[in-house]
mmCIF file with all atom_site columns, C-alpha atoms in Angstrom:
data_model
loop_
_atom_site.group_PDB
_atom_site.id
_atom_site.type_symbol
_atom_site.label_atom_id
_atom_site.label_alt_id
_atom_site.label_comp_id
_atom_site.label_asym_id
_atom_site.label_entity_id
_atom_site.label_seq_id
_atom_site.pdbx_PDB_ins_code
_atom_site.Cartn_x
_atom_site.Cartn_y
_atom_site.Cartn_z
_atom_site.occupancy
_atom_site.B_iso_or_equiv
_atom_site.pdbx_formal_charge
_atom_site.auth_seq_id
_atom_site.auth_comp_id
_atom_site.auth_asym_id
_atom_site.auth_atom_id
_atom_site.pdbx_PDB_model_num
ATOM 1   C CA . VAL O 1 1   ? 185.020 371.840 161.649 1.00 87.00 ? 1   VAL O CA 1
ATOM 2   C CA . GLY O 1 2   ? 183.560 371.814 165.215 1.00 87.00 ? 2   GLY O CA 1
ATOM 3   C CA . GLU O 1 3   ? 182.454 375.490 164.768 1.00 89.00 ? 3   GLU O CA 1
ATOM 4   C CA . ARG O 1 4   ? 180.803 374.617 161.562 1.00 87.00 ? 4   ARG O CA 1
ATOM 5   C CA . ASN O 1 5   ? 182.961 377.139 159.688 1.00 88.00 ? 5   ASN O CA 1
ATOM 6   C CA . PHE O 1 6   ? 183.115 375.155 156.326 1.00 86.00 ? 6   PHE O CA 1
ATOM 7   C CA . THR O 1 7   ? 181.473 375.046 153.040 1.00 85.00 ? 7   THR O CA 1
ATOM 8   C CA . ILE O 1 8   ? 182.275 371.418 152.436 1.00 84.00 ? 8   ILE O CA 1
ATOM 9   C CA . HIS O 1 9   ? 184.112 368.863 154.593 1.00 81.00 ? 9   HIS O CA 1
ATOM 10  C CA . PHE O 1 10  ? 185.069 365.295 154.147 1.00 82.00 ? 10  PHE O CA 1
ATOM 11  C CA . GLN O 1 11  ? 184.540 363.282 157.438 1.00 81.00 ? 11  GLN O CA 1
ATOM 12  C CA . ASN O 1 12  ? 184.803 359.625 158.326 1.00 78.00 ? 12  ASN O CA 1
ATOM 13  C CA . TRP O 1 13  ? 182.944 357.978 161.287 1.00 76.00 ? 13  TRP O CA 1
ATOM 14  C CA . GLY O 1 14  ? 183.135 354.617 162.958 1.00 75.00 ? 14  GLY O CA 1
ATOM 15  C CA . ALA O 1 15  ? 180.338 352.880 164.454 1.00 75.00 ? 15  ALA O CA 1
ATOM 16  C CA . LEU O 1 16  ? 179.443 352.013 168.095 1.00 81.00 ? 16  LEU O CA 1
ATOM 17  C CA . LEU O 1 17  ? 178.424 348.590 169.003 1.00 82.00 ? 17  LEU O CA 1
ATOM 18  C CA . PHE O 1 18  ? 175.212 350.016 170.237 1.00 86.00 ? 18  PHE O CA 1
ATOM 19  C CA . PRO O 1 19  ? 174.211 353.128 168.175 1.00 89.00 ? 19  PRO O CA 1
ATOM 20  C CA . ASN O 1 20  ? 173.516 356.406 169.995 1.00 92.00 ? 20  ASN O CA 1
ATOM 21  C CA . PRO O 1 21  ? 171.647 358.463 167.343 1.00 94.00 ? 21  PRO O CA 1
ATOM 22  C CA . VAL O 1 22  ? 170.979 361.356 169.579 1.00 94.00 ? 22  VAL O CA 1
ATOM 23  C CA . SER O 1 23  ? 174.668 362.060 169.754 1.00 92.00 ? 23  SER O CA 1
ATOM 24  C CA . SER O 1 24  ? 174.858 362.714 166.067 1.00 91.00 ? 24  SER O CA 1
ATOM 25  C CA . TRP O 1 25  ? 171.368 363.752 165.165 1.00 94.00 ? 25  TRP O CA 1
ATOM 26  C CA . GLY O 1 26  ? 169.666 365.345 168.173 1.00 95.00 ? 26  GLY O CA 1
ATOM 27  C CA . ALA O 1 27  ? 168.288 368.840 167.626 1.00 96.00 ? 27  ALA O CA 1
ATOM 28  C CA . GLU O 1 28  ? 169.683 369.950 171.049 1.00 95.00 ? 28  GLU O CA 1
ATOM 29  C CA . LEU O 1 29  ? 173.136 369.664 169.490 1.00 95.00 ? 29  LEU O CA 1
ATOM 30  C CA . ALA O 1 30  ? 172.202 371.537 166.378 1.00 94.00 ? 30  ALA O CA 1
ATOM 31  C CA . ASP O 1 31  ? 172.871 375.078 167.497 1.00 93.00 ? 31  ASP O CA 1
ATOM 32  C CA . SER O 1 32  ? 175.957 374.150 169.677 1.00 94.00 ? 32  SER O CA 1
ATOM 33  C CA . THR O 1 33  ? 179.580 373.642 168.432 1.00 93.00 ? 33  THR O CA 1
ATOM 34  C CA . ASP O 1 34  ? 182.043 370.984 168.796 1.00 94.00 ? 34  ASP O CA 1
ATOM 35  C CA . ASN O 1 35  ? 179.788 367.967 168.592 1.00 92.00 ? 35  ASN O CA 1
ATOM 36  C CA . ASN O 1 36  ? 179.009 365.083 166.071 1.00 90.00 ? 36  ASN O CA 1
ATOM 37  C CA . ASN O 1 37  ? 175.890 366.892 164.634 1.00 92.00 ? 37  ASN O CA 1
ATOM 38  C CA . LEU O 1 38  ? 178.129 368.728 162.195 1.00 90.00 ? 38  LEU O CA 1
ATOM 39  C CA . PRO O 1 39  ? 175.358 369.736 159.703 1.00 90.00 ? 39  PRO O CA 1
ATOM 40  C CA . GLY O 1 40  ? 173.252 371.234 162.474 1.00 92.00 ? 40  GLY O CA 1
ATOM 41  C CA . PHE O 1 41  ? 170.433 368.765 161.769 1.00 94.00 ? 41  PHE O CA 1
ATOM 42  C CA . LYS O 1 42  ? 167.116 369.181 163.423 1.00 96.00 ? 42  LYS O CA 1
ATOM 43  C CA . ASN O 1 43  ? 163.984 366.996 162.886 1.00 97.00 ? 43  ASN O CA 1
ATOM 44  C CA . ALA O 1 44  ? 161.171 366.589 165.411 1.00 98.00 ? 44  ALA O CA 1
ATOM 45  C CA . GLU O 1 45  ? 160.457 362.909 164.353 1.00 98.00 ? 45  GLU O CA 1
ATOM 46  C CA . VAL O 1 46  ? 164.071 362.085 164.598 1.00 98.00 ? 46  VAL O CA 1
ATOM 47  C CA . ASP O 1 47  ? 164.165 363.388 168.125 1.00 98.00 ? 47  ASP O CA 1
ATOM 48  C CA . ALA O 1 48  ? 161.015 361.541 169.134 1.00 98.00 ? 48  ALA O CA 1
ATOM 49  C CA . LEU O 1 49  ? 162.702 358.350 167.797 1.00 98.00 ? 49  LEU O CA 1
ATOM 50  C CA . CYS O 1 50  ? 165.829 358.911 169.640 1.00 97.00 ? 50  CYS O CA 1
ATOM 51  C CA . ARG O 1 51  ? 163.880 359.233 172.890 1.00 97.00 ? 51  ARG O CA 1
ATOM 52  C CA . LYS O 1 52  ? 161.897 356.055 171.951 1.00 98.00 ? 52  LYS O CA 1
ATOM 53  C CA . TYR O 1 53  ? 165.144 354.185 171.111 1.00 97.00 ? 53  TYR O CA 1
ATOM 54  C CA . ASP O 1 54  ? 166.621 355.140 174.523 1.00 95.00 ? 54  ASP O CA 1
ATOM 55  C CA . LEU O 1 55  ? 163.602 353.817 176.374 1.00 96.00 ? 55  LEU O CA 1
ATOM 56  C CA . THR O 1 56  ? 163.217 350.563 174.340 1.00 94.00 ? 56  THR O CA 1
ATOM 57  C CA . GLY O 1 57  ? 165.137 347.470 175.743 1.00 90.00 ? 57  GLY O CA 1
ATOM 58  C CA . ASN O 1 58  ? 164.198 345.229 172.804 1.00 96.00 ? 58  ASN O CA 1
ATOM 59  C CA . ARG O 1 59  ? 167.042 344.970 170.384 1.00 94.00 ? 59  ARG O CA 1
ATOM 60  C CA . GLU O 1 60  ? 164.760 344.063 167.339 1.00 96.00 ? 60  GLU O CA 1
ATOM 61  C CA . GLU O 1 61  ? 162.687 347.240 168.037 1.00 97.00 ? 61  GLU O CA 1
ATOM 62  C CA . GLN O 1 62  ? 165.680 349.358 168.367 1.00 96.00 ? 62  GLN O CA 1
ATOM 63  C CA . LYS O 1 63  ? 166.939 348.092 164.991 1.00 95.00 ? 63  LYS O CA 1
ATOM 64  C CA . LYS O 1 64  ? 163.669 349.241 163.431 1.00 97.00 ? 64  LYS O CA 1
ATOM 65  C CA . ILE O 1 65  ? 163.899 352.668 165.071 1.00 97.00 ? 65  ILE O CA 1
ATOM 66  C CA . ILE O 1 66  ? 167.351 353.263 163.821 1.00 95.00 ? 66  ILE O CA 1
ATOM 67  C CA . ARG O 1 67  ? 166.526 352.064 160.345 1.00 96.00 ? 67  ARG O CA 1
ATOM 68  C CA . ARG O 1 68  ? 163.557 354.663 160.419 1.00 97.00 ? 68  ARG O CA 1
ATOM 69  C CA . ILE O 1 69  ? 166.120 357.411 161.825 1.00 96.00 ? 69  ILE O CA 1
ATOM 70  C CA . ASP O 1 70  ? 168.449 356.432 158.886 1.00 94.00 ? 70  ASP O CA 1
ATOM 71  C CA . GLU O 1 71  ? 165.631 356.822 156.389 1.00 95.00 ? 71  GLU O CA 1
ATOM 72  C CA . LEU O 1 72  ? 164.658 360.325 157.731 1.00 97.00 ? 72  LEU O CA 1
ATOM 73  C CA . ILE O 1 73  ? 168.278 361.553 157.722 1.00 94.00 ? 73  ILE O CA 1
ATOM 74  C CA . PHE O 1 74  ? 168.933 360.139 154.315 1.00 92.00 ? 74  PHE O CA 1
ATOM 75  C CA . ARG O 1 75  ? 165.782 361.750 152.801 1.00 93.00 ? 75  ARG O CA 1
ATOM 76  C CA . ALA O 1 76  ? 166.863 365.044 154.200 1.00 93.00 ? 76  ALA O CA 1
ATOM 77  C CA . HIS O 1 77  ? 170.347 364.852 152.679 1.00 89.00 ? 77  HIS O CA 1
ATOM 78  C CA . PRO O 1 78  ? 172.335 366.763 155.588 1.00 89.00 ? 78  PRO O CA 1
ATOM 79  C CA . TYR O 1 79  ? 175.440 365.133 154.174 1.00 84.00 ? 79  TYR O CA 1
ATOM 80  C CA . ALA O 1 80  ? 176.588 363.520 150.895 1.00 81.00 ? 80  ALA O CA 1
ATOM 81  C CA . LEU O 1 81  ? 177.329 359.816 151.124 1.00 78.00 ? 81  LEU O CA 1
ATOM 82  C CA . ALA O 1 82  ? 180.783 358.707 150.276 1.00 81.00 ? 82  ALA O CA 1
ATOM 83  C CA . TRP O 1 83  ? 182.558 355.417 150.229 1.00 78.00 ? 83  TRP O CA 1
ATOM 84  C CA . GLY O 1 84  ? 186.181 354.378 150.534 1.00 77.00 ? 84  GLY O CA 1
ATOM 85  C CA . SER O 1 85  ? 187.880 350.900 150.376 1.00 77.00 ? 85  SER O CA 1
ATOM 86  C CA . SER O 1 86  ? 191.395 349.479 151.175 1.00 74.00 ? 86  SER O CA 1
ATOM 87  C CA . PHE O 1 87  ? 191.624 347.995 147.698 1.00 75.00 ? 87  PHE O CA 1
ATOM 88  C CA . SER O 1 88  ? 192.080 349.134 144.079 1.00 76.00 ? 88  SER O CA 1
ATOM 89  C CA . ARG O 1 89  ? 190.053 348.008 141.117 1.00 80.00 ? 89  ARG O CA 1
ATOM 90  C CA . VAL O 1 90  ? 192.051 348.023 137.823 1.00 83.00 ? 90  VAL O CA 1
ATOM 91  C CA . LEU O 1 91  ? 190.475 347.595 134.276 1.00 84.00 ? 91  LEU O CA 1
ATOM 92  C CA . TYR O 1 92  ? 192.824 347.093 131.554 1.00 87.00 ? 92  TYR O CA 1
ATOM 93  C CA . HIS O 1 93  ? 193.028 345.534 128.041 1.00 89.00 ? 93  HIS O CA 1
ATOM 94  C CA . ASN O 1 94  ? 194.814 342.228 128.385 1.00 90.00 ? 94  ASN O CA 1
ATOM 95  C CA . LYS O 1 95  ? 197.766 343.172 126.333 1.00 93.00 ? 95  LYS O CA 1
ATOM 96  C CA . PHE O 1 96  ? 200.382 343.554 129.069 1.00 93.00 ? 96  PHE O CA 1
ATOM 97  C CA . GLY O 1 97  ? 202.920 341.330 130.753 1.00 93.00 ? 97  GLY O CA 1
ATOM 98  C CA . HIS O 1 98  ? 203.067 341.719 134.423 1.00 90.00 ? 98  HIS O CA 1
ATOM 99  C CA . PRO O 1 99  ? 204.698 339.942 137.557 1.00 88.00 ? 99  PRO O CA 1
ATOM 100 C CA . GLU O 1 100 ? 202.773 337.072 138.956 1.00 84.00 ? 100 GLU O CA 1
ATOM 101 C CA . LYS O 1 101 ? 201.097 339.123 141.707 1.00 81.00 ? 101 LYS O CA 1
ATOM 102 C CA . TYR O 1 102 ? 200.463 342.208 139.442 1.00 82.00 ? 102 TYR O CA 1
ATOM 103 C CA . PHE O 1 103 ? 201.772 344.715 142.015 1.00 81.00 ? 103 PHE O CA 1
ATOM 104 C CA . SER O 1 104 ? 204.441 344.931 144.804 1.00 81.00 ? 104 SER O CA 1
ATOM 105 C CA . LYS O 1 105 ? 203.624 344.288 148.365 1.00 79.00 ? 105 LYS O CA 1
ATOM 106 C CA . ILE O 1 106 ? 204.231 347.794 149.268 1.00 82.00 ? 106 ILE O CA 1
ATOM 107 C CA . GLY O 1 107 ? 202.787 349.585 146.170 1.00 77.00 ? 107 GLY O CA 1
ATOM 108 C CA . ASP O 1 108 ? 199.557 349.968 144.472 1.00 78.00 ? 108 ASP O CA 1
ATOM 109 C CA . TYR O 1 109 ? 197.966 350.398 140.952 1.00 82.00 ? 109 TYR O CA 1
ATOM 110 C CA . ARG O 1 110 ? 200.480 353.147 140.152 1.00 86.00 ? 110 ARG O CA 1
ATOM 111 C CA . ASP O 1 111 ? 203.259 350.299 140.001 1.00 85.00 ? 111 ASP O CA 1
ATOM 112 C CA . MET O 1 112 ? 201.711 349.379 136.553 1.00 87.00 ? 112 MET O CA 1
ATOM 113 C CA . LYS O 1 113 ? 203.731 352.074 134.895 1.00 89.00 ? 113 LYS O CA 1
ATOM 114 C CA . THR O 1 114 ? 207.092 350.474 136.133 1.00 92.00 ? 114 THR O CA 1
ATOM 115 C CA . MET O 1 115 ? 206.230 346.877 136.530 1.00 93.00 ? 115 MET O CA 1
ATOM 116 C CA . TRP O 1 116 ? 204.083 346.116 133.459 1.00 94.00 ? 116 TRP O CA 1
ATOM 117 C CA . TRP O 1 117 ? 205.199 345.845 129.681 1.00 96.00 ? 117 TRP O CA 1
ATOM 118 C CA . LEU O 1 118 ? 203.544 345.594 126.502 1.00 97.00 ? 118 LEU O CA 1
ATOM 119 C CA . ASP O 1 119 ? 203.466 341.897 125.500 1.00 96.00 ? 119 ASP O CA 1
ATOM 120 C CA . PRO O 1 120 ? 203.395 341.589 121.749 1.00 98.00 ? 120 PRO O CA 1
ATOM 121 C CA . GLN O 1 121 ? 201.734 338.177 121.706 1.00 97.00 ? 121 GLN O CA 1
ATOM 122 C CA . LYS O 1 122 ? 198.934 339.325 124.079 1.00 95.00 ? 122 LYS O CA 1
ATOM 123 C CA . ASP O 1 123 ? 198.542 342.605 122.021 1.00 97.00 ? 123 ASP O CA 1
ATOM 124 C CA . LYS O 1 124 ? 198.109 340.706 118.884 1.00 97.00 ? 124 LYS O CA 1
ATOM 125 C CA . ALA O 1 125 ? 195.560 338.219 120.432 1.00 96.00 ? 125 ALA O CA 1
ATOM 126 C CA . LEU O 1 126 ? 193.644 341.269 121.789 1.00 96.00 ? 126 LEU O CA 1
ATOM 127 C CA . ALA O 1 127 ? 193.672 342.898 118.271 1.00 96.00 ? 127 ALA O CA 1
ATOM 128 C CA . GLU O 1 128 ? 192.255 339.829 116.705 1.00 96.00 ? 128 GLU O CA 1
ATOM 129 C CA . ALA O 1 129 ? 189.524 339.333 119.457 1.00 96.00 ? 129 ALA O CA 1
ATOM 130 C CA . LEU O 1 130 ? 188.426 342.748 119.123 1.00 95.00 ? 130 LEU O CA 1
ATOM 131 C CA . GLU O 1 131 ? 188.399 342.583 115.327 1.00 95.00 ? 131 GLU O CA 1
ATOM 132 C CA . LYS O 1 132 ? 186.275 339.344 115.376 1.00 94.00 ? 132 LYS O CA 1
ATOM 133 C CA . ASP O 1 133 ? 184.212 340.372 118.444 1.00 90.00 ? 133 ASP O CA 1
ATOM 134 C CA . GLY O 1 134 ? 185.817 337.442 120.333 1.00 90.00 ? 134 GLY O CA 1
ATOM 135 C CA . LYS O 1 135 ? 186.873 336.913 123.813 1.00 89.00 ? 135 LYS O CA 1
ATOM 136 C CA . LEU O 1 136 ? 190.123 336.350 125.566 1.00 90.00 ? 136 LEU O CA 1
ATOM 137 C CA . PRO O 1 137 ? 190.727 333.942 128.481 1.00 84.00 ? 137 PRO O CA 1
ATOM 138 C CA . VAL O 1 138 ? 190.249 335.421 131.934 1.00 84.00 ? 138 VAL O CA 1
ATOM 139 C CA . GLY O 1 139 ? 193.014 334.880 134.303 1.00 77.00 ? 139 GLY O CA 1
ATOM 140 C CA . GLU O 1 140 ? 193.130 335.313 138.155 1.00 76.00 ? 140 GLU O CA 1
ATOM 141 C CA . THR O 1 141 ? 190.959 338.370 139.003 1.00 78.00 ? 141 THR O CA 1
ATOM 142 C CA . ASP O 1 142 ? 191.660 338.723 142.735 1.00 80.00 ? 142 ASP O CA 1
ATOM 143 C CA . GLN O 1 143 ? 195.276 339.651 143.442 1.00 75.00 ? 143 GLN O CA 1
ATOM 144 C CA . ARG O 1 144 ? 196.742 339.914 146.922 1.00 76.00 ? 144 ARG O CA 1
ATOM 145 C CA . PRO O 1 145 ? 200.334 340.632 146.584 1.00 71.00 ? 145 PRO O CA 1
ATOM 146 C CA . TRP O 1 146 ? 200.755 340.804 150.458 1.00 71.00 ? 146 TRP O CA 1
ATOM 147 C CA . ASP O 1 147 ? 200.034 336.942 150.560 1.00 72.00 ? 147 ASP O CA 1
#
């Protein structure tokens, strides 16, 4: 990765308390290896904004500069944006019985195959609601089995 010998690569970055845009987007890093400018991004306006950012002591002005840098980088698309989370979203027809907390403390959504069961009463209520274009009651939607 550091030598840019890849077609596609998935990367996560953390954030600094005070951003340092030149360390990721400065053109002087674009042609060298083993740095954070993985796509080899070069943009004269971003470089000028990085210099301005470094000389600006006003936090509000620095925020404006960073936002403009972000805008320029986003428009250039040097990388594809992705998002991850530490939780799972589950969408299902309400026809299953399940433990009170839905999943185990150490598992995830895949537990459904072994911990949930078809509830005949819920299945019947769902069929009737679908037939009549009706609604079923909504139970607790946020589950935290580790609590």
